[in-house]
Short mmCIF file of C-alpha atoms in Angstrom, two decimals:
data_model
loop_
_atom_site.label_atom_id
_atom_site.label_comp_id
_atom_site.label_asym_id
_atom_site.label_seq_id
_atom_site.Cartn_x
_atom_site.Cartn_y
_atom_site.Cartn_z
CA UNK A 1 -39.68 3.91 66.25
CA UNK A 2 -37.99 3.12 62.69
CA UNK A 3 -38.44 -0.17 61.37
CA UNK A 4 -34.77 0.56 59.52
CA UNK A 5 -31.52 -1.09 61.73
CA UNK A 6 -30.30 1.26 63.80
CA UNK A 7 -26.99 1.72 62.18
CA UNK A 8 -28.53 2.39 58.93
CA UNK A 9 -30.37 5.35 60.54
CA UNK A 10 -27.16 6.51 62.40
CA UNK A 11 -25.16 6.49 59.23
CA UNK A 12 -27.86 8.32 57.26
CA UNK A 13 -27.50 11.14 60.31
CA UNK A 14 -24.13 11.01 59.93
CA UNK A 15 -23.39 11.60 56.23
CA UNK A 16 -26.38 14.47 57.22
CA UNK A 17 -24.38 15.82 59.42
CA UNK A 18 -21.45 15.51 57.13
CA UNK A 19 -23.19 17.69 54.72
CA UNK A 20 -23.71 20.78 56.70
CA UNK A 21 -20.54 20.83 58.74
CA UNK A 22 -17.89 18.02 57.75
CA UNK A 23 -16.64 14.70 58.94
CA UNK A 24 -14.22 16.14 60.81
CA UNK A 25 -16.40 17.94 62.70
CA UNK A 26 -18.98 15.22 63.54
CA UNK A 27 -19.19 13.99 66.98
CA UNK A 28 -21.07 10.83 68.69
CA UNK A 29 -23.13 13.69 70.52
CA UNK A 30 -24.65 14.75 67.13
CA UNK A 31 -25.22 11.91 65.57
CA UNK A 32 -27.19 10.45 68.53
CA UNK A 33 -28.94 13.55 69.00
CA UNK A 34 -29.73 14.30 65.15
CA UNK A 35 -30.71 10.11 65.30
CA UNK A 36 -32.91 10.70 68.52
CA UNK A 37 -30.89 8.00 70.02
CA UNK A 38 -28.49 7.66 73.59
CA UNK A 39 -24.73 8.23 72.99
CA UNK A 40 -24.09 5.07 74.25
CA UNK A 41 -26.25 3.74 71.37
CA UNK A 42 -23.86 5.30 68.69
CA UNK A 43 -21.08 4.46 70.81
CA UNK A 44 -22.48 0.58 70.80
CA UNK A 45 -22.01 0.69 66.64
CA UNK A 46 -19.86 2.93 66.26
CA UNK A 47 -16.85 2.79 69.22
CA UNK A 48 -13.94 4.58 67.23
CA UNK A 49 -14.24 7.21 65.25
CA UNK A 50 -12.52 4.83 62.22
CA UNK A 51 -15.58 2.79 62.56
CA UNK A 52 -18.15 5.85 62.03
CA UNK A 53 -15.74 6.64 58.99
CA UNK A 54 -15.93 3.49 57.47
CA UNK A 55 -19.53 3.25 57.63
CA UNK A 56 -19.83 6.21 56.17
CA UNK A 57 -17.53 5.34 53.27
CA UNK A 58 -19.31 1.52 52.93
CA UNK A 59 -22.22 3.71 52.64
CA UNK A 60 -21.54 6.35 50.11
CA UNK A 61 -19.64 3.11 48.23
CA UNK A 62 -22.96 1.47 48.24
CA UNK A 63 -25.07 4.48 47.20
CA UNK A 64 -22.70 5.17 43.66
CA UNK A 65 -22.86 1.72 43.41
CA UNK A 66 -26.78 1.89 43.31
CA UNK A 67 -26.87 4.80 41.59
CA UNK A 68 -24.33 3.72 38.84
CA UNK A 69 -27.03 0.20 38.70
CA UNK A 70 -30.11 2.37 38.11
CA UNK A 71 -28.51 4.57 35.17
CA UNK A 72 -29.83 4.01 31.91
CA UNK A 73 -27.61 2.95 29.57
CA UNK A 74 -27.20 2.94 25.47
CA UNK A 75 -25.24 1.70 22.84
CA UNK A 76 -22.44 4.22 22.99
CA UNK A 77 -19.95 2.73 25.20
CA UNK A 78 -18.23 5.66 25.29
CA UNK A 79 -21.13 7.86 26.97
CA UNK A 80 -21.40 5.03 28.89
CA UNK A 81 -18.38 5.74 30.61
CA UNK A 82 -18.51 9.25 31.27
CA UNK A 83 -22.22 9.09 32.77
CA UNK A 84 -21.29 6.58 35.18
CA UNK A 85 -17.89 8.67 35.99
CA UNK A 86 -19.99 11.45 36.43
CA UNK A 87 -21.47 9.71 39.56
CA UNK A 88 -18.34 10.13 41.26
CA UNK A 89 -18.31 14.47 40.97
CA UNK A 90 -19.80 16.87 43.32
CA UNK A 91 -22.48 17.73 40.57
CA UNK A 92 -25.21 17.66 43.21
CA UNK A 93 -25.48 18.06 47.02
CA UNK A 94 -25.92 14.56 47.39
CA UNK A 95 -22.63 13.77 45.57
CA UNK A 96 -20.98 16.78 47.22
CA UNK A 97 -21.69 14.85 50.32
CA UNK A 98 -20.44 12.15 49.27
CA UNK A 99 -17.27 13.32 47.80
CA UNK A 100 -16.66 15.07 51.65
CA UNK A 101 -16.84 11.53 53.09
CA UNK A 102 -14.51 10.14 50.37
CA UNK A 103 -11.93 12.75 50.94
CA UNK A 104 -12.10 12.67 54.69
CA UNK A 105 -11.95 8.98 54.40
CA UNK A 106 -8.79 8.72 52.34
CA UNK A 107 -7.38 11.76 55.06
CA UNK A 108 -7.97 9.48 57.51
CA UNK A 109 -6.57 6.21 55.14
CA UNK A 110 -3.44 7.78 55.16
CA UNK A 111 -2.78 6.95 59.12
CA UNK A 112 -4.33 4.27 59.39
CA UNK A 113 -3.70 1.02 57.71
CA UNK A 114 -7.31 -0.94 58.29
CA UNK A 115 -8.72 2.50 56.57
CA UNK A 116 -6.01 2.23 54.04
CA UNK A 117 -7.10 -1.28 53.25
CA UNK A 118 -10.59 -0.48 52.56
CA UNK A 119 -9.79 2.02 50.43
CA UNK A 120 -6.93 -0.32 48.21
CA UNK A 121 -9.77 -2.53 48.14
CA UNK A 122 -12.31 -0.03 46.74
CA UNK A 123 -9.80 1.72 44.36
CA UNK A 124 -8.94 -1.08 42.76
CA UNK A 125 -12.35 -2.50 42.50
CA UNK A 126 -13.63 0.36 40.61
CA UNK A 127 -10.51 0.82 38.64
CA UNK A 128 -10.84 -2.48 37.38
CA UNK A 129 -14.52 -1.67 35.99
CA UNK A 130 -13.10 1.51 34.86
CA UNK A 131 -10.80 -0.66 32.72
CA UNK A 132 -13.68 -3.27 31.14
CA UNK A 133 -15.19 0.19 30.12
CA UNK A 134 -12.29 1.39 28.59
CA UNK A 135 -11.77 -2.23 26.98
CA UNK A 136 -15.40 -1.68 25.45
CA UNK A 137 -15.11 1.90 24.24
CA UNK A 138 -11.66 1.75 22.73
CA UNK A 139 -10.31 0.13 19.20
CA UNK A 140 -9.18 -3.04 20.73
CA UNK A 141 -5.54 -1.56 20.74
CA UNK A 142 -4.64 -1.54 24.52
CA UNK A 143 -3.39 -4.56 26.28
CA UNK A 144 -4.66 -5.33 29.25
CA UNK A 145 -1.63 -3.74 31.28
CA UNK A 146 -2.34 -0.39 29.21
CA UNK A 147 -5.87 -0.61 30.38
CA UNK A 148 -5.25 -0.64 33.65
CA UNK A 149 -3.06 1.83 33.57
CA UNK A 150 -5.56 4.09 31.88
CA UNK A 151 -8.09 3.13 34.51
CA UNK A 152 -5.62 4.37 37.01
CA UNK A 153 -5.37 7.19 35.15
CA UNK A 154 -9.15 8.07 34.87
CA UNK A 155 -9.78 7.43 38.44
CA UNK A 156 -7.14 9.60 39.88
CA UNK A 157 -8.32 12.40 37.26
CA UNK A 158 -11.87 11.82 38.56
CA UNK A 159 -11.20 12.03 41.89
CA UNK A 160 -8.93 14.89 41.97
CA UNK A 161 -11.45 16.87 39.83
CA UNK A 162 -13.95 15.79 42.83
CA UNK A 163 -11.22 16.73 45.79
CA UNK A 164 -10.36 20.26 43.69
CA UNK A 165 -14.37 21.19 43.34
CA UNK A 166 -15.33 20.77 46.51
CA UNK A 167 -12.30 22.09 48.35
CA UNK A 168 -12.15 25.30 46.28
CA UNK A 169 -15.38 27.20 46.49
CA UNK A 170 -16.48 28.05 42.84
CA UNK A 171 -12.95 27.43 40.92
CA UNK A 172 -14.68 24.59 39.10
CA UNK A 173 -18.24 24.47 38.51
CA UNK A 174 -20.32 21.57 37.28
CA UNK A 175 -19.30 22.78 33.45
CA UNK A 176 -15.99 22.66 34.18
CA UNK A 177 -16.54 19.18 35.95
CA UNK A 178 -18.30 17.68 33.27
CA UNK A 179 -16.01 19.05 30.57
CA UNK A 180 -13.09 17.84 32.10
CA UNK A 181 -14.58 13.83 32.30
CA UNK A 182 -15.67 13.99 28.88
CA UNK A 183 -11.95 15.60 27.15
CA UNK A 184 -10.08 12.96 29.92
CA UNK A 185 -11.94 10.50 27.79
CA UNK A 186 -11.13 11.49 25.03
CA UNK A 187 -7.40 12.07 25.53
CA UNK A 188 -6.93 7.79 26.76
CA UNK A 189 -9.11 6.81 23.88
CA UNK A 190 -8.48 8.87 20.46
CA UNK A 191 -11.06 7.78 18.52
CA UNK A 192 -10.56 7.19 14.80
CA UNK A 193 -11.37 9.37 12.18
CA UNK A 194 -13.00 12.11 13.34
CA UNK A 195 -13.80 12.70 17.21
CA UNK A 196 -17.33 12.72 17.05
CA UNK A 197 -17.98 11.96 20.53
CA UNK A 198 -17.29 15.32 22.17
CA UNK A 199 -19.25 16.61 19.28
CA UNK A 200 -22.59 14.73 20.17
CA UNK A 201 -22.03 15.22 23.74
CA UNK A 202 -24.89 16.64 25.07
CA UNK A 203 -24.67 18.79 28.08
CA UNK A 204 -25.14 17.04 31.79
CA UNK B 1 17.36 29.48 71.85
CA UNK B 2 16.73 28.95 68.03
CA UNK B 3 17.35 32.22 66.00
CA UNK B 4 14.81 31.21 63.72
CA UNK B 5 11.38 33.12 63.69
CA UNK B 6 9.09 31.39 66.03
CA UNK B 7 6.62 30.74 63.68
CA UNK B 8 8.65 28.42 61.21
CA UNK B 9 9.88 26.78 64.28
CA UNK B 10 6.12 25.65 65.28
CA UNK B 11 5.49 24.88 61.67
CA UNK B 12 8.22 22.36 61.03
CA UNK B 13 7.11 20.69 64.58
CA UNK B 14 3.63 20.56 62.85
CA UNK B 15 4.46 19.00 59.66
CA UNK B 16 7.01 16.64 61.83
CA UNK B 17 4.16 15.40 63.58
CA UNK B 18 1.88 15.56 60.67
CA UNK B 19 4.09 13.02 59.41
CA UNK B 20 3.97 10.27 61.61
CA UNK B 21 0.72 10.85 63.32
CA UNK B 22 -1.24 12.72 60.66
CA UNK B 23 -2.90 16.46 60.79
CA UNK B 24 -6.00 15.26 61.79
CA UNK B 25 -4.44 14.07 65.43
CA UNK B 26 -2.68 16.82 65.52
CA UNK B 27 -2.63 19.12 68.97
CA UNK B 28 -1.85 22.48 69.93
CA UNK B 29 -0.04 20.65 73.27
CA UNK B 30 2.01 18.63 70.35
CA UNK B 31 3.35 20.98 68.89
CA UNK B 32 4.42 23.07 72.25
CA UNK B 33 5.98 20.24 73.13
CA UNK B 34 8.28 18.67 69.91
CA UNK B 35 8.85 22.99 69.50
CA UNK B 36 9.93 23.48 72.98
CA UNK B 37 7.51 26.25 73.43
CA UNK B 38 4.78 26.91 75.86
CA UNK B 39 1.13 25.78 75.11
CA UNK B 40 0.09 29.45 75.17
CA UNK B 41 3.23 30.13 72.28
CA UNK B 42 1.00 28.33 69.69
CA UNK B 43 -1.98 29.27 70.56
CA UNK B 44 -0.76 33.31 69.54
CA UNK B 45 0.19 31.57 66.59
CA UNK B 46 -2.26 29.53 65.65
CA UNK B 47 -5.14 30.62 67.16
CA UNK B 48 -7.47 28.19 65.89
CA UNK B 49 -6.90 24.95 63.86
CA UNK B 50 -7.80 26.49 60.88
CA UNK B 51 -4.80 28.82 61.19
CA UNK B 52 -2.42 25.93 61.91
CA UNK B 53 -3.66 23.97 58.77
CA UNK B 54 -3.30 27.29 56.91
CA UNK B 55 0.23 27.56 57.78
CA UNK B 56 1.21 23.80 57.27
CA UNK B 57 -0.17 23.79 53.97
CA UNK B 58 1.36 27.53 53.21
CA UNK B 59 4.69 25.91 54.34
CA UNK B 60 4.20 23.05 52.04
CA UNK B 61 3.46 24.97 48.76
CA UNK B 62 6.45 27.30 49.73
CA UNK B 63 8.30 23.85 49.63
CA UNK B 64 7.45 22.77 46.25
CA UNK B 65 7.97 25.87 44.97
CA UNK B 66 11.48 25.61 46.36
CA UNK B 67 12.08 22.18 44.86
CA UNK B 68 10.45 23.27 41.75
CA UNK B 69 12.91 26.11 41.37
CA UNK B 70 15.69 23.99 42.12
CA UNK B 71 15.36 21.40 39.64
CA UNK B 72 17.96 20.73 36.39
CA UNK B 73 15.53 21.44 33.51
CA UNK B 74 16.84 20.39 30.49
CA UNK B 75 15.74 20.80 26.36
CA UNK B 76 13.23 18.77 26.60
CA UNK B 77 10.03 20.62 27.87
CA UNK B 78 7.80 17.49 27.71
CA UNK B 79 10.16 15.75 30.37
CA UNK B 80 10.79 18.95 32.62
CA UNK B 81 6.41 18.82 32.53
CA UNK B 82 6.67 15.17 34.24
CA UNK B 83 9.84 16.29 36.18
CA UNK B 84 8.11 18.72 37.57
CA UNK B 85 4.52 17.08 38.34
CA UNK B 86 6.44 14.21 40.11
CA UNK B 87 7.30 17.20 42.79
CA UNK B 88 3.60 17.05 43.92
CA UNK B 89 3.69 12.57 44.21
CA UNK B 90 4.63 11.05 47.35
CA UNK B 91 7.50 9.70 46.07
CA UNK B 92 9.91 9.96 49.19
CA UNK B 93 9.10 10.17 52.95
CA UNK B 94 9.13 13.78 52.56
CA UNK B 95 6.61 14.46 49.70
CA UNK B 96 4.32 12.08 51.75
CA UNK B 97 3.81 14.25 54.30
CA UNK B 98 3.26 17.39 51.99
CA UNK B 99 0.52 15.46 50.10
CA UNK B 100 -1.05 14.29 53.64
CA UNK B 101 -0.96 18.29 54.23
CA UNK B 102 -2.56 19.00 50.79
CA UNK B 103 -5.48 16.39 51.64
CA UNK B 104 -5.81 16.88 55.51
CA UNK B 105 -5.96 20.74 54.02
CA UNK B 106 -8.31 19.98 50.99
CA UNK B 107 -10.74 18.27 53.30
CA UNK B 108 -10.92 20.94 55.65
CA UNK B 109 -11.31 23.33 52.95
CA UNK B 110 -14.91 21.96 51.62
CA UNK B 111 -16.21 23.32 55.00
CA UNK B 112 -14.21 26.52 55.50
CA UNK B 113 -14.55 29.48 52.90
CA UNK B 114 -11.38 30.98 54.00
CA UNK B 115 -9.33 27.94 53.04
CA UNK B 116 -11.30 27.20 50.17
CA UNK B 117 -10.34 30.90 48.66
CA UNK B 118 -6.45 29.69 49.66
CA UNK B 119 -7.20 26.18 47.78
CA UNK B 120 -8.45 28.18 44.59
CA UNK B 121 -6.03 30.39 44.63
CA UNK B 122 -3.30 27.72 45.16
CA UNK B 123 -4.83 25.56 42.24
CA UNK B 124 -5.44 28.37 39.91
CA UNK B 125 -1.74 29.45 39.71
CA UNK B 126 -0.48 25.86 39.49
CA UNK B 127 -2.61 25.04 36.74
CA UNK B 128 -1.61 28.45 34.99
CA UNK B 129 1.69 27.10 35.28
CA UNK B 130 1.16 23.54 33.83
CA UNK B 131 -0.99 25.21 31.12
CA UNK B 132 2.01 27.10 30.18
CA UNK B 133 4.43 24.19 30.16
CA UNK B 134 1.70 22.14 27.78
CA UNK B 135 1.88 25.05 25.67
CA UNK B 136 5.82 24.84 25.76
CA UNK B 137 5.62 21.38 25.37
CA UNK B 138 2.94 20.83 22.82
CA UNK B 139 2.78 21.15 18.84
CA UNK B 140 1.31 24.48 19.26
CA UNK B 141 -2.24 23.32 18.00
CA UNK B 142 -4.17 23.85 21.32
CA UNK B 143 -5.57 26.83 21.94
CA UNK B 144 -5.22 28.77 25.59
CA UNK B 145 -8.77 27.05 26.73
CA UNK B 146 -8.02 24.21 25.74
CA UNK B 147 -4.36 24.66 27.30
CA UNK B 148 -6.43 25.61 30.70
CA UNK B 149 -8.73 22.61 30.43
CA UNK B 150 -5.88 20.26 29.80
CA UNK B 151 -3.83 22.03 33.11
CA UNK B 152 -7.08 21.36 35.37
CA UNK B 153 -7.24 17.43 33.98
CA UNK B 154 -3.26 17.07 34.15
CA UNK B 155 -3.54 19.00 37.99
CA UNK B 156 -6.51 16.45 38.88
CA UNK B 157 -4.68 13.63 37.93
CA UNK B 158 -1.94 14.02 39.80
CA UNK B 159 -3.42 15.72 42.76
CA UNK B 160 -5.41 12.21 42.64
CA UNK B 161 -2.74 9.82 42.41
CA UNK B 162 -1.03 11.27 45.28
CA UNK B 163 -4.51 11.27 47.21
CA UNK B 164 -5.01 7.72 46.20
CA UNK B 165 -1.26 6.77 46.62
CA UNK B 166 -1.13 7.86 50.32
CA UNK B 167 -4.81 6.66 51.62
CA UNK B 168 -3.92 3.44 49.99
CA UNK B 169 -1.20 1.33 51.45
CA UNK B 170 0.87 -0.01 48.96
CA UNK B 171 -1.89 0.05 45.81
CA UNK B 172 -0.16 2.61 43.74
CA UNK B 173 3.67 2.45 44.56
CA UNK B 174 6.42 4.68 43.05
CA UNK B 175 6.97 3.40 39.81
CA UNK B 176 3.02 3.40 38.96
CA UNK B 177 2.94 6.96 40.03
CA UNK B 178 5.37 7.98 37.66
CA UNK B 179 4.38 5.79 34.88
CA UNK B 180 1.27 7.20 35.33
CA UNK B 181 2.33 11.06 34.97
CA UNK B 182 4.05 9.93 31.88
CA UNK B 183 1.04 8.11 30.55
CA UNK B 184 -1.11 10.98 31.42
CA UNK B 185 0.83 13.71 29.56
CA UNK B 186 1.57 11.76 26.57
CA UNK B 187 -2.41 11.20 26.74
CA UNK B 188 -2.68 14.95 26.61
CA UNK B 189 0.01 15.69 24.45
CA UNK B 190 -0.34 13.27 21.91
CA UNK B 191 2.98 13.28 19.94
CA UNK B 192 4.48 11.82 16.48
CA UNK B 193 2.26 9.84 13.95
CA UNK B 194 -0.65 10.97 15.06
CA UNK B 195 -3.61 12.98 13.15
CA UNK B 196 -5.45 16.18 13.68
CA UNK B 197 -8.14 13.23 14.64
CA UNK B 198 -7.05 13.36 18.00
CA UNK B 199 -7.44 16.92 18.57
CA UNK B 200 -9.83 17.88 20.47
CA UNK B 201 -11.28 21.29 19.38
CA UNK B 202 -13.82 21.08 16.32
CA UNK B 203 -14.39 24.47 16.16
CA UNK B 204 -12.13 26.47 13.26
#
């Protein structure tokens, strides 16, 4: 027996699961079966299937959020920002799978208003960080109000670049992906002078 | 009897119940019933639920399209660019339900080939399109990759701010959507009293 709590190890199968065949797809009979536990033990955590998408989401929330801890950071703000947007694309199976459970979530948001919630609570948690970045890397010129609007901005870019790549086979690869985050970037914060940081951008 | 083809009939029931209920709930025994059809009627139809999606979302880009075609373009290309992108917001009741479609579709898409060649092929002719309005709208200094890179970011954005508007609640409402799209293109267009700094493109 695991010494993990069971609902870690049944949202672990799940966002498994997830991987190979979609959230949509996921029943309690696979999840209990791919956690070698009794239905009535996912059913115990996990009664609706709202709750199995929510811990899902909390969990893929809590995994960029690790991930985005752990990154090594330098003195250019402004690289800054695009690594730790780059946590939110499909650039690896791992984020694939997490981008899955983000889109099924917000599906799912739309219809239901404790969903919908979570996610206004998320999106405008990260936003806001989005915006002290932005704050950071820019000239100073922005007020507040035109930061957050640019976070907004960023966000909905990022995620729709995530939604389009893996909804759409190959029409954007990881290039394309990364490309995309770092000339966003540069379009909300013209830099002065010349715009060197495209130039020294290195490749993912 | 309707004289309308059977098909469109079950489709509008679809999206009908799409929009209060939302695809994922949706039933073939739904739609029988709000189309006044046997079960057995759909099901030649739409023989599985990928079919069904494939003809909710087909009926929703035929839509835009429509509206698209419709609309009072003026002189001013940069505005008839927002005009245009607002089409694909959920501004009114109606363009809620054709972005629920679009995400309900999208998410169903990362698993499914088939719609994902439908999604790419969907997204590669509306960014074509935007890429030619930017290059209406522009100063003429981008070149056609950078016109295409600046479609798929502009595309993004607003396929996200729909996706975050409608999973949201009330986060983003109507007036931050479309001070957003005008934010976002005058991000990627940048106009008057601005340098060649801002460009983009180092190479000669």
């Amino acid at each position: 027996m695991s010494i993990r709590p069971t609902k870690d190890v049944l949202t672990d199968a799940l966002l498994d699961i997830t991987a190979r065949h979609g959230l949509e797809r996921v029943s309690v009979r696979q999840v209990a079966a791919a956690a070698g536990v009794a239905i009535g033990t996912v059913q115990h955590y996990f009664p609706t299937k709202d709750a199995m998408l929510d811990a899902a989401f909390g969990e893929v929330v809590r995994r960029i959020r690790a991930r985005v801890s752990n990154l090594a950071l330098g003195p250019d703000v402004r690289r800054n920002l695009t690594t730790v947007l780059r946590e939110l694309l499909p650039l690896d199976e791992e984020r694939t799978t997490e981008v899955r459970v983000q889109v099924a979530f917000a599906a799912r948001a739309a219809t239901s208003p404790s969903l919908a919630a979570v996610q206004a609570g998320i999106l405008a948690e990260v936003s806001e960080s989005i915006a002290e970045a932005l704050a950071l890397a820019g000239r100073g010129d922005d007020t507040p109000e035109e930061l957050r609007r640019k976070a907004r901005i960023a966000l909905a870019a990022v995620d729709g670049l995530a939604l389009h790549a893996v909804s759409s086979g190959s029409w954007l690869d990881a290039a394309a992906l990364t490309d995309a985050v770092d000339q966003l970037i540069d379009a909300l914060l013209p830099t002065r002078g010349v715009s060197g940081s495209r130039a020294t951008s290195p490749a993912p």
